[in-house]
Amino acid sequence: GQQLNQSPQSMFIQEGEDVSMNCTSSSIFNTWLWYKQDPGEGPVLLIALYKAGELTSNGRLTAQFGTTRKDSFLNISASIPSDVGIYFCAGLKTGNQFYFGTGTSLTVIP
Amino acid sequence: SQTIHQWPATLVQPVGSPLSLECTVEGTSNPNLYWYRQAAGRGLQLLFYSIGIDQISSEVPQNLSASRPQDRQFILSSKKLLLSDSGFYLCAWDRGRRETQYFGPGTRLLVL
């Protein structure tokens, strides 16, 4: 069943603003992933995190693997209209158990 | 480079009709293959996964079945569609490490 809680569920922001979203669990994960899904398309992997405390950037995106290993965060700086979409976190646990979050829908207002 | 294809892109089917969705992967061998369903554009539900030809595992009981007749081909089927089968179906692959999972473009299914 679903073990990852993503928040916020949806966001409406002005172009140029920064965005923060997070993913939490009551369980420990070994790997955290962040995907973006454009409308009508499959999710695309943005960032993968493999170590507690790890901070990784991909352009204007920065993600962090929480030190407790139970959460992860994604930040988008200086948002642009093409950032619109649904952002999913995903986590991998011991035993190759893989879970997706419920998604954060982002709308950027020009 | 590796690519993953799904077809059809969109499908409208009447209740009770059969279904066959196809997924193929190029540029890799012995991939793990997955079928997900996404309802209302939110949340991904894993339906089936396969670690090899004719090796299929089902995650949830349902009206659907999956087959893998070739190494890089994964098929999702149903004998009789239900209204609740409507959704966005995504195929994905990886090399055995779930953190490198890549998704296809998806098939949007509408059952009327």
PDB file of C-alpha atoms in Angstrom:
ATOM      1  CA  GLY A   1       0.000   0.000   0.000  1.00  0.00           C
ATOM      2  CA  GLN A   2       0.856   3.653  -0.181  1.00  0.00           C
ATOM      3  CA  GLN A   3       3.460   4.737   2.372  1.00  0.00           C
ATOM      4  CA  LEU A   4       4.609   8.109   1.039  1.00  0.00           C
ATOM      5  CA  ASN A   5       2.792  11.334   1.836  1.00  0.00           C
ATOM      6  CA  GLN A   6       3.429  14.274  -0.444  1.00  0.00           C
ATOM      7  CA  SER A   7       2.599  17.875   0.328  1.00  0.00           C
ATOM      8  CA  PRO A   8       1.243  20.165  -0.713  1.00  0.00           C
ATOM      9  CA  GLN A   9      -1.274  18.373  -2.902  1.00  0.00           C
ATOM     10  CA  SER A  10      -1.381  21.322  -5.287  1.00  0.00           C
ATOM     11  CA  MET A  11       0.299  24.686  -5.705  1.00  0.00           C
ATOM     12  CA  PHE A  12      -0.565  27.814  -7.669  1.00  0.00           C
ATOM     13  CA  ILE A  13       2.352  30.222  -7.912  1.00  0.00           C
ATOM     14  CA  GLN A  14       3.430  33.267  -9.869  1.00  0.00           C
ATOM     15  CA  GLU A  15       6.170  32.916 -12.443  1.00  0.00           C
ATOM     16  CA  GLY A  16       9.526  33.673 -10.856  1.00  0.00           C
ATOM     17  CA  GLU A  17       8.614  32.415  -7.393  1.00  0.00           C
ATOM     18  CA  ASP A  18      10.439  29.582  -5.691  1.00  0.00           C
ATOM     19  CA  VAL A  19       8.660  26.288  -4.987  1.00  0.00           C
ATOM     20  CA  SER A  20       9.104  23.827  -2.149  1.00  0.00           C
ATOM     21  CA  MET A  21       7.483  20.437  -1.747  1.00  0.00           C
ATOM     22  CA  ASN A  22       8.173  17.445   0.422  1.00  0.00           C
ATOM     23  CA  CYS A  23       7.618  13.765   0.792  1.00  0.00           C
ATOM     24  CA  THR A  24       7.397  12.007   4.149  1.00  0.00           C
ATOM     25  CA  SER A  25       7.038   8.509   5.437  1.00  0.00           C
ATOM     26  CA  SER A  26       6.909   6.637   8.706  1.00  0.00           C
ATOM     27  CA  SER A  27       9.411   4.169   7.249  1.00  0.00           C
ATOM     28  CA  ILE A  28      13.067   4.437   6.357  1.00  0.00           C
ATOM     29  CA  PHE A  29      14.001   4.508   2.669  1.00  0.00           C
ATOM     30  CA  ASN A  30      17.356   3.788   1.037  1.00  0.00           C
ATOM     31  CA  THR A  31      16.774   5.795  -2.133  1.00  0.00           C
ATOM     32  CA  TRP A  32      14.612   8.791  -2.924  1.00  0.00           C
ATOM     33  CA  LEU A  33      13.587   9.792  -6.421  1.00  0.00           C
ATOM     34  CA  TRP A  34      11.779  12.784  -7.837  1.00  0.00           C
ATOM     35  CA  TYR A  35       9.820  12.586 -11.092  1.00  0.00           C
ATOM     36  CA  LYS A  36       7.924  15.161 -13.117  1.00  0.00           C
ATOM     37  CA  GLN A  37       4.917  14.279 -15.235  1.00  0.00           C
ATOM     38  CA  ASP A  38       3.775  16.654 -17.963  1.00  0.00           C
ATOM     39  CA  PRO A  39       0.073  16.480 -18.862  1.00  0.00           C
ATOM     40  CA  GLY A  40      -0.712  13.374 -20.888  1.00  0.00           C
ATOM     41  CA  GLU A  41       2.818  11.966 -20.690  1.00  0.00           C
ATOM     42  CA  GLY A  42       4.781   9.517 -18.610  1.00  0.00           C
ATOM     43  CA  PRO A  43       6.818  10.622 -15.577  1.00  0.00           C
ATOM     44  CA  VAL A  44      10.410  11.647 -16.192  1.00  0.00           C
ATOM     45  CA  LEU A  45      13.118  11.145 -13.603  1.00  0.00           C
ATOM     46  CA  LEU A  46      14.493  14.477 -12.342  1.00  0.00           C
ATOM     47  CA  ILE A  47      16.787  13.641  -9.443  1.00  0.00           C
ATOM     48  CA  ALA A  48      17.895  10.503  -7.603  1.00  0.00           C
ATOM     49  CA  LEU A  49      19.242  10.565  -4.037  1.00  0.00           C
ATOM     50  CA  TYR A  50      21.147   7.664  -2.514  1.00  0.00           C
ATOM     51  CA  LYS A  51      22.541   8.850   0.801  1.00  0.00           C
ATOM     52  CA  ALA A  52      21.074  10.457   3.917  1.00  0.00           C
ATOM     53  CA  GLY A  53      21.749  14.193   3.929  1.00  0.00           C
ATOM     54  CA  GLU A  54      22.614  14.219   0.240  1.00  0.00           C
ATOM     55  CA  LEU A  55      21.806  17.431  -1.594  1.00  0.00           C
ATOM     56  CA  THR A  56      21.642  17.212  -5.386  1.00  0.00           C
ATOM     57  CA  SER A  57      20.874  19.837  -8.001  1.00  0.00           C
ATOM     58  CA  ASN A  58      19.636  19.586 -11.575  1.00  0.00           C
ATOM     59  CA  GLY A  59      19.495  23.075 -13.045  1.00  0.00           C
ATOM     60  CA  ARG A  60      16.942  25.080 -11.057  1.00  0.00           C
ATOM     61  CA  LEU A  61      15.898  21.974  -9.140  1.00  0.00           C
ATOM     62  CA  THR A  62      17.437  20.932  -5.851  1.00  0.00           C
ATOM     63  CA  ALA A  63      16.476  17.859  -3.869  1.00  0.00           C
ATOM     64  CA  GLN A  64      17.597  16.607  -0.496  1.00  0.00           C
ATOM     65  CA  PHE A  65      17.584  13.201   1.152  1.00  0.00           C
ATOM     66  CA  GLY A  66      16.424  13.823   4.723  1.00  0.00           C
ATOM     67  CA  THR A  67      18.839  12.948   7.498  1.00  0.00           C
ATOM     68  CA  THR A  68      16.266  10.691   9.166  1.00  0.00           C
ATOM     69  CA  ARG A  69      15.893   8.822   5.844  1.00  0.00           C
ATOM     70  CA  LYS A  70      12.132   9.207   6.240  1.00  0.00           C
ATOM     71  CA  ASP A  71      11.698  12.269   4.079  1.00  0.00           C
ATOM     72  CA  SER A  72      12.875  14.160   1.042  1.00  0.00           C
ATOM     73  CA  PHE A  73      12.455  17.676  -0.271  1.00  0.00           C
ATOM     74  CA  LEU A  74      12.346  19.230  -3.727  1.00  0.00           C
ATOM     75  CA  ASN A  75      12.872  22.912  -4.415  1.00  0.00           C
ATOM     76  CA  ILE A  76      12.435  24.740  -7.707  1.00  0.00           C
ATOM     77  CA  SER A  77      13.945  28.187  -7.959  1.00  0.00           C
ATOM     78  CA  ALA A  78      12.649  31.005 -10.167  1.00  0.00           C
ATOM     79  CA  SER A  79       9.733  29.033 -11.579  1.00  0.00           C
ATOM     80  CA  ILE A  80       8.796  29.310 -15.258  1.00  0.00           C
ATOM     81  CA  PRO A  81       5.597  28.272 -17.082  1.00  0.00           C
ATOM     82  CA  SER A  82       7.107  25.010 -18.341  1.00  0.00           C
ATOM     83  CA  ASP A  83       7.545  23.847 -14.736  1.00  0.00           C
ATOM     84  CA  VAL A  84       3.819  23.099 -14.681  1.00  0.00           C
ATOM     85  CA  GLY A  85       2.987  19.456 -14.118  1.00  0.00           C
ATOM     86  CA  ILE A  86       2.725  16.856 -11.399  1.00  0.00           C
ATOM     87  CA  TYR A  87       5.776  16.100  -9.297  1.00  0.00           C
ATOM     88  CA  PHE A  88       6.059  12.657  -7.761  1.00  0.00           C
ATOM     89  CA  CYS A  89       8.419  11.423  -5.125  1.00  0.00           C
ATOM     90  CA  ALA A  90       9.297   7.754  -5.014  1.00  0.00           C
ATOM     91  CA  GLY A  91      11.198   5.742  -2.482  1.00  0.00           C
ATOM     92  CA  LEU A  92      13.016   2.454  -2.490  1.00  0.00           C
ATOM     93  CA  LYS A  93      13.209   0.341   0.642  1.00  0.00           C
ATOM     94  CA  THR A  94      15.251  -2.677   1.562  1.00  0.00           C
ATOM     95  CA  GLY A  95      14.036  -5.708  -0.333  1.00  0.00           C
ATOM     96  CA  ASN A  96      13.452  -3.686  -3.502  1.00  0.00           C
ATOM     97  CA  GLN A  97      10.117  -2.351  -2.266  1.00  0.00           C
ATOM     98  CA  PHE A  98       9.256   0.678  -4.334  1.00  0.00           C
ATOM     99  CA  TYR A  99       6.568   3.267  -3.571  1.00  0.00           C
ATOM    100  CA  PHE A 100       5.268   6.401  -5.265  1.00  0.00           C
ATOM    101  CA  GLY A 101       3.935   9.466  -3.529  1.00  0.00           C
ATOM    102  CA  THR A 102       0.514  10.897  -4.323  1.00  0.00           C
ATOM    103  CA  GLY A 103       1.942  13.787  -6.306  1.00  0.00           C
ATOM    104  CA  THR A 104       2.059  17.569  -6.090  1.00  0.00           C
ATOM    105  CA  SER A 105       0.320  19.424  -8.899  1.00  0.00           C
ATOM    106  CA  LEU A 106       2.115  22.642  -9.806  1.00  0.00           C
ATOM    107  CA  THR A 107       0.526  25.491 -11.735  1.00  0.00           C
ATOM    108  CA  VAL A 108       2.660  28.476 -12.703  1.00  0.00           C
ATOM    109  CA  ILE A 109       0.807  31.669 -13.499  1.00  0.00           C
ATOM    110  CA  PRO A 110       2.619  33.862 -16.037  1.00  0.00           C
TER     111      PRO A 110
ATOM    112  CA  SER B   1      20.239   4.923 -26.160  1.00  0.00           C
ATOM    113  CA  GLN B   2      17.209   3.223 -24.714  1.00  0.00           C
ATOM    114  CA  THR B   3      13.651   4.074 -25.675  1.00  0.00           C
ATOM    115  CA  ILE B   4      10.297   2.762 -24.592  1.00  0.00           C
ATOM    116  CA  HIS B   5       7.192   2.745 -26.759  1.00  0.00           C
ATOM    117  CA  GLN B   6       3.553   2.299 -25.960  1.00  0.00           C
ATOM    118  CA  TRP B   7       0.585   1.959 -28.242  1.00  0.00           C
ATOM    119  CA  PRO B   8      -2.016   2.899 -28.831  1.00  0.00           C
ATOM    120  CA  ALA B   9      -1.705   6.387 -27.369  1.00  0.00           C
ATOM    121  CA  THR B  10      -5.436   6.679 -26.847  1.00  0.00           C
ATOM    122  CA  LEU B  11      -8.192   4.091 -26.867  1.00  0.00           C
ATOM    123  CA  VAL B  12     -11.957   4.238 -26.422  1.00  0.00           C
ATOM    124  CA  GLN B  13     -13.584   0.868 -25.843  1.00  0.00           C
ATOM    125  CA  PRO B  14     -17.089  -0.288 -24.904  1.00  0.00           C
ATOM    126  CA  VAL B  15     -17.715  -2.131 -21.659  1.00  0.00           C
ATOM    127  CA  GLY B  16     -17.269  -5.869 -22.125  1.00  0.00           C
ATOM    128  CA  SER B  17     -14.845  -5.596 -25.024  1.00  0.00           C
ATOM    129  CA  PRO B  18     -11.326  -7.065 -24.931  1.00  0.00           C
ATOM    130  CA  LEU B  19      -8.161  -5.033 -24.440  1.00  0.00           C
ATOM    131  CA  SER B  20      -4.580  -5.317 -25.579  1.00  0.00           C
ATOM    132  CA  LEU B  21      -1.997  -2.645 -24.806  1.00  0.00           C
ATOM    133  CA  GLU B  22       1.559  -3.095 -25.960  1.00  0.00           C
ATOM    134  CA  CYS B  23       4.854  -1.856 -24.601  1.00  0.00           C
ATOM    135  CA  THR B  24       8.259  -2.376 -26.184  1.00  0.00           C
ATOM    136  CA  VAL B  25      11.723  -1.341 -25.103  1.00  0.00           C
ATOM    137  CA  GLU B  26      14.667  -0.719 -27.420  1.00  0.00           C
ATOM    138  CA  GLY B  27      18.357  -0.446 -26.736  1.00  0.00           C
ATOM    139  CA  THR B  28      18.619  -2.755 -23.753  1.00  0.00           C
ATOM    140  CA  SER B  29      18.331  -6.434 -22.939  1.00  0.00           C
ATOM    141  CA  ASN B  30      16.814  -8.317 -19.982  1.00  0.00           C
ATOM    142  CA  PRO B  31      14.988  -5.303 -18.595  1.00  0.00           C
ATOM    143  CA  ASN B  32      12.530  -5.470 -15.732  1.00  0.00           C
ATOM    144  CA  LEU B  33       9.175  -4.325 -17.074  1.00  0.00           C
ATOM    145  CA  TYR B  34       6.237  -2.769 -15.242  1.00  0.00           C
ATOM    146  CA  TRP B  35       2.620  -1.800 -15.881  1.00  0.00           C
ATOM    147  CA  TYR B  36       1.118   1.030 -13.825  1.00  0.00           C
ATOM    148  CA  ARG B  37      -2.317   2.591 -13.831  1.00  0.00           C
ATOM    149  CA  GLN B  38      -2.868   6.216 -13.024  1.00  0.00           C
ATOM    150  CA  ALA B  39      -6.389   7.386 -12.255  1.00  0.00           C
ATOM    151  CA  ALA B  40      -7.451  11.011 -12.640  1.00  0.00           C
ATOM    152  CA  GLY B  41      -3.833  12.125 -13.256  1.00  0.00           C
ATOM    153  CA  ARG B  42      -2.733  11.370  -9.713  1.00  0.00           C
ATOM    154  CA  GLY B  43      -0.975   8.473  -8.037  1.00  0.00           C
ATOM    155  CA  LEU B  44       0.614   5.500  -9.719  1.00  0.00           C
ATOM    156  CA  GLN B  45      -0.647   2.027  -8.934  1.00  0.00           C
ATOM    157  CA  LEU B  46       1.644  -0.847  -9.840  1.00  0.00           C
ATOM    158  CA  LEU B  47      -0.344  -3.546 -11.639  1.00  0.00           C
ATOM    159  CA  PHE B  48       2.232  -6.041 -12.896  1.00  0.00           C
ATOM    160  CA  TYR B  49       5.974  -6.462 -13.108  1.00  0.00           C
ATOM    161  CA  SER B  50       8.166  -8.906 -14.956  1.00  0.00           C
ATOM    162  CA  ILE B  51      11.785  -9.892 -14.452  1.00  0.00           C
ATOM    163  CA  GLY B  52      11.960 -12.071 -17.566  1.00  0.00           C
ATOM    164  CA  ILE B  53      10.090 -13.769 -20.397  1.00  0.00           C
ATOM    165  CA  ASP B  54       6.889 -15.414 -19.145  1.00  0.00           C
ATOM    166  CA  GLN B  55       7.696 -14.299 -15.586  1.00  0.00           C
ATOM    167  CA  ILE B  56       4.865 -12.071 -14.417  1.00  0.00           C
ATOM    168  CA  SER B  57       3.956 -10.941 -10.937  1.00  0.00           C
ATOM    169  CA  SER B  58       0.645  -9.314 -10.132  1.00  0.00           C
ATOM    170  CA  GLU B  59       0.468  -6.663  -7.462  1.00  0.00           C
ATOM    171  CA  VAL B  60      -3.300  -6.320  -7.167  1.00  0.00           C
ATOM    172  CA  PRO B  61      -6.230  -8.581  -8.075  1.00  0.00           C
ATOM    173  CA  GLN B  62      -8.183  -7.170 -10.982  1.00  0.00           C
ATOM    174  CA  ASN B  63      -9.757  -7.599 -14.338  1.00  0.00           C
ATOM    175  CA  LEU B  64      -6.453  -7.361 -16.163  1.00  0.00           C
ATOM    176  CA  SER B  65      -3.627  -9.720 -17.081  1.00  0.00           C
ATOM    177  CA  ALA B  66      -0.120  -9.263 -18.432  1.00  0.00           C
ATOM    178  CA  SER B  67       2.155 -11.277 -20.652  1.00  0.00           C
ATOM    179  CA  ARG B  68       5.756 -11.053 -21.783  1.00  0.00           C
ATOM    180  CA  PRO B  69       6.189 -13.133 -24.926  1.00  0.00           C
ATOM    181  CA  GLN B  70       9.559 -11.580 -25.790  1.00  0.00           C
ATOM    182  CA  ASP B  71      12.375 -10.068 -23.762  1.00  0.00           C
ATOM    183  CA  ARG B  72      11.495  -6.481 -24.591  1.00  0.00           C
ATOM    184  CA  GLN B  73       7.743  -6.767 -25.082  1.00  0.00           C
ATOM    185  CA  PHE B  74       5.142  -6.423 -22.355  1.00  0.00           C
ATOM    186  CA  ILE B  75       1.419  -6.697 -23.035  1.00  0.00           C
ATOM    187  CA  LEU B  76      -1.513  -5.711 -20.849  1.00  0.00           C
ATOM    188  CA  SER B  77      -4.785  -7.461 -21.619  1.00  0.00           C
ATOM    189  CA  SER B  78      -8.347  -7.922 -20.552  1.00  0.00           C
ATOM    190  CA  LYS B  79     -11.035 -10.285 -21.798  1.00  0.00           C
ATOM    191  CA  LYS B  80     -13.898  -7.988 -20.770  1.00  0.00           C
ATOM    192  CA  LEU B  81     -13.362  -4.354 -19.878  1.00  0.00           C
ATOM    193  CA  LEU B  82     -15.149  -2.693 -16.983  1.00  0.00           C
ATOM    194  CA  LEU B  83     -15.940   0.998 -16.596  1.00  0.00           C
ATOM    195  CA  SER B  84     -13.467   1.104 -13.720  1.00  0.00           C
ATOM    196  CA  ASP B  85     -10.656   0.066 -16.068  1.00  0.00           C
ATOM    197  CA  SER B  86     -10.569   3.588 -17.511  1.00  0.00           C
ATOM    198  CA  GLY B  87      -7.356   5.413 -16.786  1.00  0.00           C
ATOM    199  CA  PHE B  88      -3.886   6.226 -17.935  1.00  0.00           C
ATOM    200  CA  TYR B  89      -1.687   3.148 -18.320  1.00  0.00           C
ATOM    201  CA  LEU B  90       2.039   3.516 -18.072  1.00  0.00           C
ATOM    202  CA  CYS B  91       4.726   1.021 -18.928  1.00  0.00           C
ATOM    203  CA  ALA B  92       8.161   1.336 -17.341  1.00  0.00           C
ATOM    204  CA  TRP B  93      11.493  -0.468 -17.403  1.00  0.00           C
ATOM    205  CA  ASP B  94      14.673  -0.659 -15.417  1.00  0.00           C
ATOM    206  CA  ARG B  95      17.847  -2.717 -15.306  1.00  0.00           C
ATOM    207  CA  GLY B  96      17.091  -4.307 -11.965  1.00  0.00           C
ATOM    208  CA  ARG B  97      17.653  -1.222  -9.851  1.00  0.00           C
ATOM    209  CA  ARG B  98      14.315   0.447  -9.206  1.00  0.00           C
ATOM    210  CA  GLU B  99      15.906   3.858  -8.893  1.00  0.00           C
ATOM    211  CA  THR B 100      16.611   3.928 -12.618  1.00  0.00           C
ATOM    212  CA  GLN B 101      13.049   3.289 -13.712  1.00  0.00           C
ATOM    213  CA  TYR B 102      12.020   4.947 -16.990  1.00  0.00           C
ATOM    214  CA  PHE B 103       8.466   5.445 -18.162  1.00  0.00           C
ATOM    215  CA  GLY B 104       6.799   5.214 -21.540  1.00  0.00           C
ATOM    216  CA  PRO B 105       4.484   7.904 -22.923  1.00  0.00           C
ATOM    217  CA  GLY B 106       1.360   6.134 -21.656  1.00  0.00           C
ATOM    218  CA  THR B 107      -1.956   4.960 -23.097  1.00  0.00           C
ATOM    219  CA  ARG B 108      -5.135   6.746 -22.179  1.00  0.00           C
ATOM    220  CA  LEU B 109      -8.028   4.271 -21.997  1.00  0.00           C
ATOM    221  CA  LEU B 110     -11.642   5.305 -21.790  1.00  0.00           C
ATOM    222  CA  VAL B 111     -14.221   2.594 -21.259  1.00  0.00           C
ATOM    223  CA  LEU B 112     -17.776   3.632 -22.086  1.00  0.00           C
TER     224      LEU B 112
END
